[in-house]
Short mmCIF file of C-alpha atoms in Angstrom, two decimals:
data_model
loop_
_atom_site.label_atom_id
_atom_site.label_comp_id
_atom_site.label_asym_id
_atom_site.label_seq_id
_atom_site.Cartn_x
_atom_site.Cartn_y
_atom_site.Cartn_z
CA UNK A 26 130.59 121.92 173.10
CA UNK A 27 127.44 119.95 173.97
CA UNK A 28 125.18 122.77 172.83
CA UNK A 29 127.17 123.05 169.60
CA UNK A 30 126.95 119.32 169.05
CA UNK A 31 123.26 119.33 169.83
CA UNK A 32 122.76 122.23 167.42
CA UNK A 33 124.71 120.37 164.79
CA UNK A 34 122.74 117.23 165.48
CA UNK A 35 119.47 119.14 165.19
CA UNK A 36 120.58 120.66 161.92
CA UNK A 37 121.30 117.22 160.47
CA UNK A 38 117.93 116.00 161.64
CA UNK A 39 116.23 118.90 159.81
CA UNK A 40 118.02 117.99 156.56
CA UNK A 41 116.81 114.39 156.55
CA UNK A 42 113.35 115.09 155.03
CA UNK A 43 114.80 117.67 152.66
CA UNK A 44 117.20 115.12 151.14
CA UNK A 45 114.15 113.02 150.26
CA UNK A 46 112.38 115.83 148.34
CA UNK A 47 114.72 115.93 145.31
CA UNK A 48 114.28 112.17 144.90
CA UNK A 49 110.48 112.56 144.91
CA UNK A 50 110.59 115.38 142.36
CA UNK A 51 112.95 113.31 140.21
CA UNK A 52 110.50 110.41 140.15
CA UNK A 53 107.65 112.74 139.16
CA UNK A 54 109.80 114.21 136.40
CA UNK A 55 110.69 110.77 135.07
CA UNK A 56 107.05 109.68 135.03
CA UNK A 57 105.82 112.85 133.33
CA UNK A 58 108.68 112.96 130.85
CA UNK A 59 108.30 109.28 130.01
CA UNK A 60 104.55 109.65 129.48
CA UNK A 61 105.03 112.68 127.22
CA UNK A 62 107.75 111.02 125.15
CA UNK A 63 105.70 107.82 124.90
CA UNK A 64 102.80 109.77 123.38
CA UNK A 65 105.13 111.48 120.89
CA UNK A 66 106.84 108.17 120.05
CA UNK A 67 103.49 106.43 119.49
CA UNK A 68 102.35 109.32 117.29
CA UNK A 69 105.44 109.10 115.06
CA UNK A 70 105.10 105.31 114.81
CA UNK A 71 101.43 105.66 113.86
CA UNK A 72 102.22 108.21 111.15
CA UNK A 73 105.01 106.02 109.78
CA UNK A 74 102.73 102.97 109.72
CA UNK A 75 100.03 104.99 107.97
CA UNK A 76 102.52 106.01 105.28
CA UNK A 77 103.50 102.36 104.77
CA UNK A 78 99.83 101.50 104.25
CA UNK A 79 99.48 104.44 101.85
CA UNK A 80 102.55 103.21 99.97
CA UNK A 81 100.98 99.79 99.49
CA UNK A 82 97.73 101.41 98.35
CA UNK A 83 99.58 103.63 95.86
CA UNK A 84 101.55 100.72 94.42
CA UNK A 85 98.34 98.72 93.99
CA UNK A 86 96.70 101.73 92.30
CA UNK A 87 99.61 102.16 89.89
CA UNK A 88 99.47 98.47 89.00
CA UNK A 89 95.71 98.62 88.38
CA UNK A 90 96.05 101.72 86.19
CA UNK A 91 98.85 100.11 84.17
CA UNK A 92 96.62 97.12 83.53
CA UNK A 93 93.73 99.35 82.44
CA UNK A 94 95.84 101.47 80.10
CA UNK A 95 97.33 98.51 78.25
CA UNK A 96 94.17 96.41 78.13
CA UNK A 97 92.13 96.04 74.97
CA UNK A 98 89.47 98.75 74.66
CA UNK A 99 86.02 97.93 76.00
CA UNK A 100 82.70 99.67 75.31
CA UNK A 101 82.07 102.76 77.41
CA UNK A 102 79.97 102.24 80.54
CA UNK A 103 76.22 102.40 79.93
CA UNK A 104 74.16 105.47 80.79
CA UNK A 105 72.60 103.72 83.80
CA UNK A 106 75.97 103.34 85.58
CA UNK A 107 77.32 106.82 84.86
CA UNK A 108 76.45 108.12 88.35
CA UNK A 109 78.60 105.36 89.87
CA UNK A 110 81.74 106.02 87.84
CA UNK A 111 84.67 107.12 90.00
CA UNK A 112 88.39 107.71 89.70
CA UNK A 113 89.62 104.75 91.74
CA UNK A 114 87.61 102.18 89.81
CA UNK A 115 87.36 103.65 86.32
CA UNK A 116 89.87 106.36 85.48
CA UNK A 117 92.35 105.50 82.70
CA UNK A 118 90.22 102.57 81.60
CA UNK A 119 90.79 101.86 77.90
CA UNK A 120 87.39 102.36 76.24
CA UNK A 121 85.78 102.82 72.86
CA UNK A 122 82.70 104.69 71.70
CA UNK A 123 80.92 105.19 68.39
CA UNK A 124 78.97 108.23 67.30
CA UNK A 125 79.03 111.48 65.35
CA UNK A 126 81.24 114.44 66.23
CA UNK A 127 79.41 117.70 66.91
CA UNK A 128 82.21 119.88 65.54
CA UNK A 129 80.20 123.08 65.84
CA UNK A 130 80.29 122.66 69.62
CA UNK A 131 84.05 122.23 69.88
CA UNK A 132 85.66 123.84 72.93
CA UNK A 133 89.33 124.55 73.52
CA UNK A 134 90.84 124.11 76.97
CA UNK A 135 94.26 125.20 78.17
CA UNK A 136 96.96 122.56 77.71
CA UNK A 137 100.58 122.12 78.74
CA UNK A 138 102.23 119.22 76.95
CA UNK A 139 105.60 117.86 75.87
CA UNK A 140 105.00 119.70 72.60
CA UNK A 141 104.58 123.01 74.40
CA UNK A 142 101.69 125.18 75.51
CA UNK A 143 98.45 125.29 73.59
CA UNK A 144 94.97 123.84 73.77
CA UNK A 145 93.11 120.56 73.99
CA UNK A 146 90.44 120.19 71.31
CA UNK A 147 87.31 119.00 73.13
CA UNK A 148 84.57 117.90 70.73
CA UNK A 149 81.29 116.26 71.82
CA UNK A 150 80.55 112.83 70.39
CA UNK A 151 76.82 112.17 69.97
CA UNK A 152 76.11 108.53 70.80
CA UNK A 153 72.93 106.48 71.05
CA UNK A 154 69.82 107.69 72.87
CA UNK A 155 70.78 111.35 72.55
CA UNK A 156 73.68 111.11 75.04
CA UNK A 157 77.00 112.83 74.41
CA UNK A 158 80.59 112.33 75.50
CA UNK A 159 83.30 114.96 75.37
CA UNK A 160 86.30 113.67 73.42
CA UNK A 161 89.72 115.19 73.89
CA UNK A 162 90.83 114.83 70.30
CA UNK A 163 94.32 116.07 71.09
CA UNK A 164 96.65 119.03 71.27
CA UNK A 165 97.00 122.08 69.02
CA UNK A 166 99.45 124.99 69.40
CA UNK A 167 98.08 128.40 70.32
CA UNK A 168 98.45 129.86 66.82
CA UNK A 169 95.99 127.27 65.47
CA UNK A 170 93.29 128.03 68.04
CA UNK A 171 91.24 130.39 65.88
CA UNK A 172 90.59 127.76 63.21
CA UNK A 173 89.20 125.38 65.82
CA UNK A 174 86.86 127.71 67.60
CA UNK A 175 83.19 127.12 66.80
CA UNK A 176 82.58 130.85 66.32
CA UNK A 177 85.10 131.08 63.47
CA UNK A 178 84.99 127.63 61.92
CA UNK A 179 81.92 127.73 59.67
CA UNK A 180 83.86 127.10 56.45
CA UNK A 181 85.98 124.38 58.02
CA UNK A 182 82.91 122.67 59.47
CA UNK A 183 81.34 122.37 56.06
CA UNK A 184 84.22 120.15 54.92
CA UNK A 185 84.17 117.80 57.90
CA UNK A 186 82.79 114.30 57.64
CA UNK A 187 79.58 113.95 59.65
CA UNK A 188 79.46 110.17 59.42
CA UNK A 189 79.72 107.85 62.40
CA UNK A 190 83.18 107.33 63.81
CA UNK A 191 84.67 105.03 66.41
CA UNK A 192 86.89 106.58 69.06
CA UNK A 193 89.22 104.68 71.38
CA UNK A 194 91.00 106.24 74.30
CA UNK A 195 91.34 106.54 78.05
CA UNK A 196 88.40 107.35 80.28
CA UNK A 197 89.21 110.45 82.31
CA UNK A 198 87.40 112.12 85.19
CA UNK A 199 86.16 115.70 85.05
CA UNK A 200 88.45 118.53 86.17
CA UNK A 201 86.14 121.03 87.89
CA UNK A 202 86.95 124.63 88.69
CA UNK A 203 89.85 125.63 86.50
CA UNK A 204 93.62 125.73 86.50
CA UNK A 205 96.17 127.06 88.96
CA UNK A 206 95.02 130.52 90.08
CA UNK A 207 92.63 130.65 87.11
CA UNK A 208 88.94 129.87 87.11
CA UNK A 209 87.07 128.74 84.05
CA UNK A 210 85.13 131.53 82.33
CA UNK A 211 82.20 129.96 80.46
CA UNK A 212 80.79 133.35 79.42
CA UNK A 213 84.09 134.32 77.82
CA UNK A 214 84.68 130.81 76.44
CA UNK A 215 87.96 130.56 78.31
CA UNK A 216 88.67 127.17 79.81
CA UNK A 217 91.65 126.29 81.99
CA UNK A 218 90.54 122.77 82.85
CA UNK A 219 88.39 120.06 81.32
CA UNK A 220 85.34 120.66 83.49
CA UNK A 221 82.84 118.33 81.86
CA UNK A 222 79.69 119.59 83.57
CA UNK A 223 80.49 123.27 83.04
CA UNK A 224 81.45 122.75 79.39
CA UNK A 225 78.32 120.68 78.71
CA UNK A 226 76.14 123.38 80.24
CA UNK A 227 77.88 126.17 78.33
CA UNK A 228 77.46 124.53 74.90
CA UNK A 229 73.97 123.19 75.56
CA UNK A 230 74.61 119.45 75.78
CA UNK A 231 71.97 117.20 77.29
CA UNK A 232 72.64 113.82 78.89
CA UNK A 233 76.37 114.48 78.84
CA UNK A 234 78.64 111.84 80.34
CA UNK A 235 80.29 112.86 83.64
CA UNK A 236 83.66 111.89 82.16
CA UNK A 237 85.59 112.54 78.97
CA UNK A 238 87.84 110.42 76.77
CA UNK A 239 91.46 111.16 75.91
CA UNK A 240 91.63 109.89 72.33
CA UNK A 241 94.36 107.45 71.38
CA UNK A 242 96.90 108.43 68.76
CA UNK A 243 95.75 107.14 65.37
CA UNK A 244 97.88 106.04 62.42
CA UNK A 245 97.62 109.52 60.87
CA UNK A 246 97.93 111.35 64.16
CA UNK A 247 100.95 109.96 65.92
CA UNK A 248 102.01 111.03 69.36
CA UNK A 249 104.90 113.19 68.23
CA UNK A 250 103.05 114.84 65.36
CA UNK A 251 104.81 115.81 62.14
CA UNK A 252 106.47 118.99 60.98
CA UNK A 253 105.67 120.76 57.74
CA UNK A 254 107.57 123.97 56.95
CA UNK A 255 108.44 124.27 60.64
CA UNK A 256 104.80 124.00 61.75
CA UNK A 257 103.05 121.18 63.53
CA UNK A 258 100.86 119.20 61.14
CA UNK A 259 98.37 116.35 61.53
CA UNK A 260 96.59 118.09 64.34
CA UNK A 261 95.05 117.65 66.80
CA UNK A 262 97.88 115.50 68.19
CA UNK A 263 96.30 112.78 70.30
CA UNK A 264 97.87 110.23 72.62
CA UNK A 265 99.58 112.76 74.88
CA UNK A 266 98.01 111.61 78.14
CA UNK A 267 100.54 111.77 80.95
CA UNK A 268 100.01 109.17 83.65
CA UNK A 269 102.00 110.02 86.72
CA UNK A 270 101.32 109.41 90.39
CA UNK A 271 103.24 111.20 93.12
CA UNK A 272 104.63 108.47 95.35
CA UNK A 273 106.63 109.89 98.24
CA UNK A 274 105.10 107.64 100.88
CA UNK A 275 108.30 105.64 101.46
CA UNK A 276 110.26 108.82 102.14
CA UNK A 277 107.57 110.07 104.51
CA UNK A 278 107.51 106.73 106.33
CA UNK A 279 111.29 106.78 106.81
CA UNK A 280 111.11 110.34 108.16
CA UNK A 281 108.41 109.46 110.70
CA UNK A 282 110.24 106.34 111.85
CA UNK A 283 113.49 108.31 112.18
CA UNK A 284 111.70 110.88 114.32
CA UNK A 285 110.37 108.04 116.47
CA UNK A 286 113.92 106.69 116.88
CA UNK A 287 115.20 110.17 117.77
CA UNK A 288 112.43 110.50 120.35
CA UNK A 289 113.44 107.21 121.95
CA UNK A 290 117.11 108.25 121.93
CA UNK A 291 116.24 111.59 123.54
CA UNK A 292 114.31 109.79 126.29
CA UNK A 293 117.26 107.48 127.02
CA UNK A 294 119.69 110.39 127.11
CA UNK A 295 117.60 112.53 129.45
CA UNK A 296 116.80 109.67 131.84
CA UNK A 297 120.45 108.61 132.02
CA UNK A 298 121.53 112.19 132.57
CA UNK A 299 119.03 112.57 135.42
CA UNK A 300 120.17 109.30 136.98
CA UNK A 301 123.82 110.32 136.79
CA UNK A 302 123.01 113.72 138.29
CA UNK A 303 121.04 112.12 141.14
CA UNK A 304 123.90 109.70 141.85
CA UNK A 305 126.41 112.55 141.93
CA UNK A 306 124.26 114.57 144.33
CA UNK A 307 123.85 111.61 146.64
CA UNK A 308 127.56 111.02 146.61
#
């Protein structure tokens, strides 16, 4: 009996350090898990905060653009400041310019509008000091494209007024490259975006502005156009500029903050579960 008791006593003595090992591993797990979840939580909070800041920036941008669009037109920026013109400070500014249209250099660029698919009529406006500005005079349907192309418009050009004209509209930034899955083809005179520099080079313009102007709708060229015998008349149809800013920042912010809350909830659940398990084992 004594030997059995001694053996039993020795067995209990051997278990004493082993009962401490699970507790040590549990503490290490809690520390590592907490550190990992803290990093993830901080990351989600940072992303959510960044989206809130982006939301405020976007709302300020929309307000500034609305003010520019509805302001009285101002003279176009001078040649000396053209290199400094940028989208955040200048796009959609309501401007005016005077000069002579160079109709023989008209270019058509692909357009998708509320009136359907077709083309924008881009005609250079020669202004003072030999500089030029591309003017988006408006939309035409595809079937009218041939009569607006410089290569087939000799008779039409002869009837156009070459006197000075004043244009008002919205200052727009260049659209380099082309459209979706389509690159501009200057050699083939196929344009899928209003790439100012490429168009100016292709038609031989010098001192071309790095921006273009979306012409306002005039009294004889209203936004909706008119119909004659089922066909669109009074073309090009100007005033079709669509001003729209994607603003999903609030949704993104909510998603990031929800993920942060879920991370915190997961940490609480796991830690409580580990504590309950440890308590049960000790009992």
